[in-house]
Amino acid sequence: MIIRRSKQEIDRIADASKIVGEVIQHLKDIVEPGMTTQYIANVAEKMIIKRGGVPAFLGYRGFPGSICTSINYEVVHGIPKVQRLKEGEILKIDIGVRLKDYCSDAASTVKIGKVSHEAERLMAVTEESLYKGIEKAVENNRLYDISAAVQLCVEKHGFSVVRDYTGHGIGQEIHEDPQIPNFGKQGKGPRLKSGMVFCIEPMVNAGGHKTEVLHDGWTVITADRSLSAHFEHTIVVTDNGPMILTG
Ligand code: MG
């Protein structure tokens, strides 16, 4: 059962999403070699709190950071640290905000200085696959139309979609039903209706799809240590097609 949100609820998710969008944009603008991910998380946390929100990942199932910061072959759920970012790395920033009982969630991958051609291509394809998925979030489509569109885009370019983690519904909780895999069969899954709010989030590996979790109990890495990229938006299905709330 996928919840269809009222206009009022969507407005509140949109308010939380506005904060997420602003924070991600600011972080993209300031990130540079030599900066620590802990500093980046502190900046994000201050911005979120100043706007009346709460960092939704902090303490979520015991997560110790206010945002997730994952570098290179780290896929998602990386913990902010004092280690400095180096030229040529790619950093995934994933931000959740709770504002007056409603949540929003988005992620982006940013380049630290100049990165390899492969990293550029991986990032471009991952972002493209996000928009291919979002395009399918249309009334009366099926949920896995989104999944299939992401997978097709990624695999066409020779990369692989992570299968162990998925997109999700969002509302009063940061993770709600349904799970939205980044692979699946077109024409399958529940029918989409206006008012449904989703986080679509392709996690794409340059190598194989398999992942492992580091000893910190959180950081997901690619099993073959290949590079990974991640882009995510919170979107709502409307009568006039998908609308991105975290843009
Ligand atoms: Mg998410």
PDB file of C-alpha atoms in Angstrom, residues 18-217:
ATOM      1  CA  LYS A  18      13.640  23.256  -0.061  1.00  0.00           C
ATOM      2  CA  ILE A  19      16.115  23.066   2.820  1.00  0.00           C
ATOM      3  CA  VAL A  20      17.677  19.877   1.425  1.00  0.00           C
ATOM      4  CA  GLY A  21      18.068  21.501  -2.000  1.00  0.00           C
ATOM      5  CA  GLU A  22      19.643  24.653  -0.564  1.00  0.00           C
ATOM      6  CA  VAL A  23      22.103  22.729   1.596  1.00  0.00           C
ATOM      7  CA  ILE A  24      23.211  20.446  -1.234  1.00  0.00           C
ATOM      8  CA  GLN A  25      23.692  23.407  -3.557  1.00  0.00           C
ATOM      9  CA  HIS A  26      25.769  25.244  -0.953  1.00  0.00           C
ATOM     10  CA  LEU A  27      27.924  22.203  -0.214  1.00  0.00           C
ATOM     11  CA  LYS A  28      28.560  21.695  -3.936  1.00  0.00           C
ATOM     12  CA  ASP A  29      29.736  25.306  -4.119  1.00  0.00           C
ATOM     13  CA  ILE A  30      32.189  25.107  -1.211  1.00  0.00           C
ATOM     14  CA  VAL A  31      33.655  21.581  -1.409  1.00  0.00           C
ATOM     15  CA  GLU A  32      37.354  21.570  -2.307  1.00  0.00           C
ATOM     16  CA  PRO A  33      40.521  19.526  -1.793  1.00  0.00           C
ATOM     17  CA  GLY A  34      41.818  19.683   1.793  1.00  0.00           C
ATOM     18  CA  MET A  35      38.381  20.005   3.373  1.00  0.00           C
ATOM     19  CA  THR A  36      37.264  17.318   5.830  1.00  0.00           C
ATOM     20  CA  THR A  37      33.911  15.588   5.513  1.00  0.00           C
ATOM     21  CA  GLN A  38      33.307  16.430   9.185  1.00  0.00           C
ATOM     22  CA  TYR A  39      33.587  20.141   8.318  1.00  0.00           C
ATOM     23  CA  ILE A  40      31.137  19.658   5.429  1.00  0.00           C
ATOM     24  CA  ALA A  41      28.701  17.881   7.771  1.00  0.00           C
ATOM     25  CA  ASN A  42      29.014  20.708  10.323  1.00  0.00           C
ATOM     26  CA  VAL A  43      28.188  23.298   7.657  1.00  0.00           C
ATOM     27  CA  ALA A  44      25.163  21.235   6.572  1.00  0.00           C
ATOM     28  CA  GLU A  45      23.929  20.762  10.128  1.00  0.00           C
ATOM     29  CA  LYS A  46      24.168  24.496  10.891  1.00  0.00           C
ATOM     30  CA  MET A  47      22.258  25.383   7.725  1.00  0.00           C
ATOM     31  CA  ILE A  48      19.522  22.835   8.467  1.00  0.00           C
ATOM     32  CA  ILE A  49      19.068  23.977  12.070  1.00  0.00           C
ATOM     33  CA  LYS A  50      19.111  27.671  11.100  1.00  0.00           C
ATOM     34  CA  ARG A  51      16.147  26.928   8.789  1.00  0.00           C
ATOM     35  CA  GLY A  52      14.186  25.235  11.572  1.00  0.00           C
ATOM     36  CA  GLY A  53      14.897  21.663  10.481  1.00  0.00           C
ATOM     37  CA  VAL A  54      16.598  18.678  12.046  1.00  0.00           C
ATOM     38  CA  PRO A  55      19.231  16.493  10.320  1.00  0.00           C
ATOM     39  CA  ALA A  56      17.099  13.387   9.808  1.00  0.00           C
ATOM     40  CA  PHE A  57      19.969  10.901   9.541  1.00  0.00           C
ATOM     41  CA  LEU A  58      21.569  11.874  12.878  1.00  0.00           C
ATOM     42  CA  GLY A  59      20.711   9.057  15.271  1.00  0.00           C
ATOM     43  CA  TYR A  60      18.625   7.243  12.653  1.00  0.00           C
ATOM     44  CA  ARG A  61      19.042   3.590  13.697  1.00  0.00           C
ATOM     45  CA  GLY A  62      22.087   4.927  15.558  1.00  0.00           C
ATOM     46  CA  PHE A  63      23.825   6.646  12.602  1.00  0.00           C
ATOM     47  CA  PRO A  64      26.489   8.947  14.127  1.00  0.00           C
ATOM     48  CA  GLY A  65      26.646  11.716  11.474  1.00  0.00           C
ATOM     49  CA  SER A  66      24.330  14.582  10.554  1.00  0.00           C
ATOM     50  CA  ILE A  67      24.700  13.742   6.842  1.00  0.00           C
ATOM     51  CA  CYS A  68      26.239  10.842   4.919  1.00  0.00           C
ATOM     52  CA  THR A  69      29.558  11.444   3.169  1.00  0.00           C
ATOM     53  CA  SER A  70      30.931   8.614   1.026  1.00  0.00           C
ATOM     54  CA  ILE A  71      34.178   8.829  -0.958  1.00  0.00           C
ATOM     55  CA  ASN A  72      35.233   6.996  -4.157  1.00  0.00           C
ATOM     56  CA  TYR A  73      34.420   3.273  -3.742  1.00  0.00           C
ATOM     57  CA  GLU A  74      32.217   4.014  -0.743  1.00  0.00           C
ATOM     58  CA  VAL A  75      28.646   3.748  -2.045  1.00  0.00           C
ATOM     59  CA  VAL A  76      26.404   5.208   0.669  1.00  0.00           C
ATOM     60  CA  HIS A  77      26.118   5.687   4.461  1.00  0.00           C
ATOM     61  CA  GLY A  78      29.686   6.971   4.908  1.00  0.00           C
ATOM     62  CA  ILE A  79      30.304   8.682   8.254  1.00  0.00           C
ATOM     63  CA  PRO A  80      31.766  12.237   8.249  1.00  0.00           C
ATOM     64  CA  LYS A  81      35.399  12.146   9.430  1.00  0.00           C
ATOM     65  CA  VAL A  82      38.473  14.272   9.985  1.00  0.00           C
ATOM     66  CA  GLN A  83      40.233  12.785   6.961  1.00  0.00           C
ATOM     67  CA  ARG A  84      40.867  15.430   4.261  1.00  0.00           C
ATOM     68  CA  LEU A  85      39.420  15.224   0.773  1.00  0.00           C
ATOM     69  CA  LYS A  86      42.009  14.848  -1.980  1.00  0.00           C
ATOM     70  CA  GLU A  87      42.129  16.131  -5.538  1.00  0.00           C
ATOM     71  CA  GLY A  88      40.626  13.561  -7.923  1.00  0.00           C
ATOM     72  CA  GLU A  89      38.219  11.977  -5.427  1.00  0.00           C
ATOM     73  CA  ILE A  90      34.453  11.884  -5.829  1.00  0.00           C
ATOM     74  CA  LEU A  91      32.262  12.589  -2.809  1.00  0.00           C
ATOM     75  CA  LYS A  92      28.677  11.480  -2.363  1.00  0.00           C
ATOM     76  CA  ILE A  93      26.695  13.826  -0.125  1.00  0.00           C
ATOM     77  CA  ASP A  94      23.360  12.457   1.131  1.00  0.00           C
ATOM     78  CA  ILE A  95      21.130  14.730   3.205  1.00  0.00           C
ATOM     79  CA  GLY A  96      17.903  14.074   5.071  1.00  0.00           C
ATOM     80  CA  VAL A  97      15.897  16.826   6.739  1.00  0.00           C
ATOM     81  CA  ARG A  98      12.927  16.637   9.064  1.00  0.00           C
ATOM     82  CA  LEU A  99      10.856  19.815   9.302  1.00  0.00           C
ATOM     83  CA  LYS A 100       7.684  19.935  11.382  1.00  0.00           C
ATOM     84  CA  ASP A 101       7.106  16.185  11.189  1.00  0.00           C
ATOM     85  CA  TYR A 102       7.763  15.778   7.463  1.00  0.00           C
ATOM     86  CA  CYS A 103      10.959  14.578   5.830  1.00  0.00           C
ATOM     87  CA  SER A 104      12.922  15.039   2.654  1.00  0.00           C
ATOM     88  CA  ASP A 105      16.013  13.310   1.306  1.00  0.00           C
ATOM     89  CA  ALA A 106      18.389  13.943  -1.601  1.00  0.00           C
ATOM     90  CA  ALA A 107      21.929  13.123  -2.651  1.00  0.00           C
ATOM     91  CA  SER A 108      24.514  14.294  -5.120  1.00  0.00           C
ATOM     92  CA  THR A 109      28.017  13.318  -6.175  1.00  0.00           C
ATOM     93  CA  VAL A 110      30.617  16.067  -6.346  1.00  0.00           C
ATOM     94  CA  LYS A 111      34.068  16.209  -7.867  1.00  0.00           C
ATOM     95  CA  ILE A 112      37.025  17.105  -5.672  1.00  0.00           C
ATOM     96  CA  GLY A 113      39.085  19.211  -8.065  1.00  0.00           C
ATOM     97  CA  LYS A 114      39.794  17.509 -11.357  1.00  0.00           C
ATOM     98  CA  VAL A 115      38.694  13.859 -11.586  1.00  0.00           C
ATOM     99  CA  SER A 116      39.371  11.006 -14.030  1.00  0.00           C
ATOM    100  CA  HIS A 117      37.464  10.609 -17.272  1.00  0.00           C
ATOM    101  CA  GLU A 118      35.919   7.423 -15.857  1.00  0.00           C
ATOM    102  CA  ALA A 119      34.670   9.266 -12.767  1.00  0.00           C
ATOM    103  CA  GLU A 120      33.174  12.019 -14.950  1.00  0.00           C
ATOM    104  CA  ARG A 121      31.402   9.446 -17.096  1.00  0.00           C
ATOM    105  CA  LEU A 122      30.128   7.474 -14.086  1.00  0.00           C
ATOM    106  CA  MET A 123      28.718  10.636 -12.499  1.00  0.00           C
ATOM    107  CA  ALA A 124      27.072  11.777 -15.742  1.00  0.00           C
ATOM    108  CA  VAL A 125      25.449   8.392 -16.368  1.00  0.00           C
ATOM    109  CA  THR A 126      24.234   8.088 -12.759  1.00  0.00           C
ATOM    110  CA  GLU A 127      22.645  11.539 -12.857  1.00  0.00           C
ATOM    111  CA  GLU A 128      21.112  10.807 -16.262  1.00  0.00           C
ATOM    112  CA  SER A 129      19.655   7.538 -14.923  1.00  0.00           C
ATOM    113  CA  LEU A 130      18.026   9.450 -12.055  1.00  0.00           C
ATOM    114  CA  TYR A 131      16.203  11.695 -14.532  1.00  0.00           C
ATOM    115  CA  LYS A 132      15.256   8.699 -16.721  1.00  0.00           C
ATOM    116  CA  GLY A 133      13.690   7.151 -13.622  1.00  0.00           C
ATOM    117  CA  ILE A 134      11.925  10.359 -12.578  1.00  0.00           C
ATOM    118  CA  GLU A 135      10.418  10.688 -16.082  1.00  0.00           C
ATOM    119  CA  LYS A 136       8.567   7.417 -15.452  1.00  0.00           C
ATOM    120  CA  ALA A 137       6.979   8.624 -12.199  1.00  0.00           C
ATOM    121  CA  VAL A 138       3.744   9.344 -14.015  1.00  0.00           C
ATOM    122  CA  GLU A 139       0.129   8.570 -13.058  1.00  0.00           C
ATOM    123  CA  ASN A 140      -0.942   5.065 -14.060  1.00  0.00           C
ATOM    124  CA  ASN A 141       2.602   3.901 -14.808  1.00  0.00           C
ATOM    125  CA  ARG A 142       3.862   1.004 -12.689  1.00  0.00           C
ATOM    126  CA  LEU A 143       6.443   1.418  -9.941  1.00  0.00           C
ATOM    127  CA  TYR A 144       9.052  -0.745 -11.636  1.00  0.00           C
ATOM    128  CA  ASP A 145       8.826   1.350 -14.787  1.00  0.00           C
ATOM    129  CA  ILE A 146      11.014   3.719 -12.754  1.00  0.00           C
ATOM    130  CA  SER A 147      13.394   0.891 -11.801  1.00  0.00           C
ATOM    131  CA  ALA A 148      13.633  -0.449 -15.347  1.00  0.00           C
ATOM    132  CA  ALA A 149      14.385   2.988 -16.797  1.00  0.00           C
ATOM    133  CA  VAL A 150      17.251   3.527 -14.335  1.00  0.00           C
ATOM    134  CA  GLN A 151      18.689   0.079 -14.989  1.00  0.00           C
ATOM    135  CA  LEU A 152      18.472   0.402 -18.768  1.00  0.00           C
ATOM    136  CA  CYS A 153      20.299   3.736 -18.771  1.00  0.00           C
ATOM    137  CA  VAL A 154      23.054   2.484 -16.452  1.00  0.00           C
ATOM    138  CA  GLU A 155      23.689  -0.870 -18.108  1.00  0.00           C
ATOM    139  CA  LYS A 156      23.640   0.638 -21.604  1.00  0.00           C
ATOM    140  CA  HIS A 157      26.771   2.507 -20.541  1.00  0.00           C
ATOM    141  CA  GLY A 158      28.453  -0.594 -19.104  1.00  0.00           C
ATOM    142  CA  PHE A 159      27.982   0.261 -15.423  1.00  0.00           C
ATOM    143  CA  SER A 160      25.979  -1.644 -12.810  1.00  0.00           C
ATOM    144  CA  VAL A 161      23.196  -0.673 -10.417  1.00  0.00           C
ATOM    145  CA  VAL A 162      23.573  -1.483  -6.727  1.00  0.00           C
ATOM    146  CA  ARG A 163      20.944  -4.070  -5.773  1.00  0.00           C
ATOM    147  CA  ASP A 164      21.366  -4.185  -1.992  1.00  0.00           C
ATOM    148  CA  TYR A 165      19.953  -0.670  -1.401  1.00  0.00           C
ATOM    149  CA  THR A 166      16.953   1.019  -2.954  1.00  0.00           C
ATOM    150  CA  GLY A 167      14.960   4.192  -3.237  1.00  0.00           C
ATOM    151  CA  HIS A 168      11.908   4.533  -1.029  1.00  0.00           C
ATOM    152  CA  GLY A 169       8.740   6.326  -0.116  1.00  0.00           C
ATOM    153  CA  ILE A 170       9.028   9.281   2.259  1.00  0.00           C
ATOM    154  CA  GLY A 171       6.679  11.323   4.422  1.00  0.00           C
ATOM    155  CA  GLN A 172       6.519  11.411   8.199  1.00  0.00           C
ATOM    156  CA  GLU A 173       9.387   8.931   8.203  1.00  0.00           C
ATOM    157  CA  ILE A 174      12.575   9.226   6.182  1.00  0.00           C
ATOM    158  CA  HIS A 175      12.192   5.685   4.829  1.00  0.00           C
ATOM    159  CA  GLU A 176       8.672   4.499   4.043  1.00  0.00           C
ATOM    160  CA  ASP A 177       7.143   1.961   1.691  1.00  0.00           C
ATOM    161  CA  PRO A 178       7.535   1.198  -1.104  1.00  0.00           C
ATOM    162  CA  GLN A 179      11.094   0.173  -1.792  1.00  0.00           C
ATOM    163  CA  ILE A 180      12.116   1.419  -5.224  1.00  0.00           C
ATOM    164  CA  PRO A 181      14.861  -0.801  -6.637  1.00  0.00           C
ATOM    165  CA  ASN A 182      17.137   0.526  -9.355  1.00  0.00           C
ATOM    166  CA  PHE A 183      16.487  -2.604 -11.393  1.00  0.00           C
ATOM    167  CA  GLY A 184      13.271  -4.320 -12.369  1.00  0.00           C
ATOM    168  CA  LYS A 185      10.761  -5.179 -15.041  1.00  0.00           C
ATOM    169  CA  GLN A 186       8.851  -2.542 -16.939  1.00  0.00           C
ATOM    170  CA  GLY A 187       5.081  -2.899 -16.543  1.00  0.00           C
ATOM    171  CA  LYS A 188       5.357  -4.510 -13.088  1.00  0.00           C
ATOM    172  CA  GLY A 189       4.671  -3.285  -9.584  1.00  0.00           C
ATOM    173  CA  PRO A 190       1.935  -1.126  -8.043  1.00  0.00           C
ATOM    174  CA  ARG A 191       0.232   1.499 -10.165  1.00  0.00           C
ATOM    175  CA  LEU A 192       1.398   5.061  -9.573  1.00  0.00           C
ATOM    176  CA  LYS A 193      -1.105   7.705  -8.521  1.00  0.00           C
ATOM    177  CA  SER A 194      -0.860  11.438  -7.980  1.00  0.00           C
ATOM    178  CA  GLY A 195       0.117  12.365  -4.433  1.00  0.00           C
ATOM    179  CA  MET A 196       2.665   9.575  -4.073  1.00  0.00           C
ATOM    180  CA  VAL A 197       6.026  10.883  -2.856  1.00  0.00           C
ATOM    181  CA  PHE A 198       9.205   8.979  -3.650  1.00  0.00           C
ATOM    182  CA  CYS A 199      12.944   9.177  -3.211  1.00  0.00           C
ATOM    183  CA  ILE A 200      14.486   7.904  -6.417  1.00  0.00           C
ATOM    184  CA  GLU A 201      18.177   7.247  -5.925  1.00  0.00           C
ATOM    185  CA  PRO A 202      20.357   5.320  -8.347  1.00  0.00           C
ATOM    186  CA  MET A 203      23.589   4.057  -6.777  1.00  0.00           C
ATOM    187  CA  VAL A 204      25.822   3.087  -9.677  1.00  0.00           C
ATOM    188  CA  ASN A 205      29.110   1.205  -9.692  1.00  0.00           C
ATOM    189  CA  ALA A 206      31.798   1.367 -12.364  1.00  0.00           C
ATOM    190  CA  GLY A 207      32.439  -2.332 -11.730  1.00  0.00           C
ATOM    191  CA  GLY A 208      30.148  -5.065 -10.395  1.00  0.00           C
ATOM    192  CA  HIS A 209      26.954  -4.487  -8.425  1.00  0.00           C
ATOM    193  CA  LYS A 210      28.022  -6.261  -5.227  1.00  0.00           C
ATOM    194  CA  THR A 211      28.575  -4.341  -2.004  1.00  0.00           C
ATOM    195  CA  GLU A 212      30.050  -4.902   1.459  1.00  0.00           C
ATOM    196  CA  VAL A 213      29.770  -2.979   4.727  1.00  0.00           C
ATOM    197  CA  LEU A 214      32.934  -1.703   6.448  1.00  0.00           C
ATOM    198  CA  HIS A 215      33.758  -2.581  10.071  1.00  0.00           C
ATOM    199  CA  ASP A 216      32.263   0.734  11.228  1.00  0.00           C
ATOM    200  CA  GLY A 217      28.931  -1.012  10.648  1.00  0.00           C
TER     201      GLY A 217
END
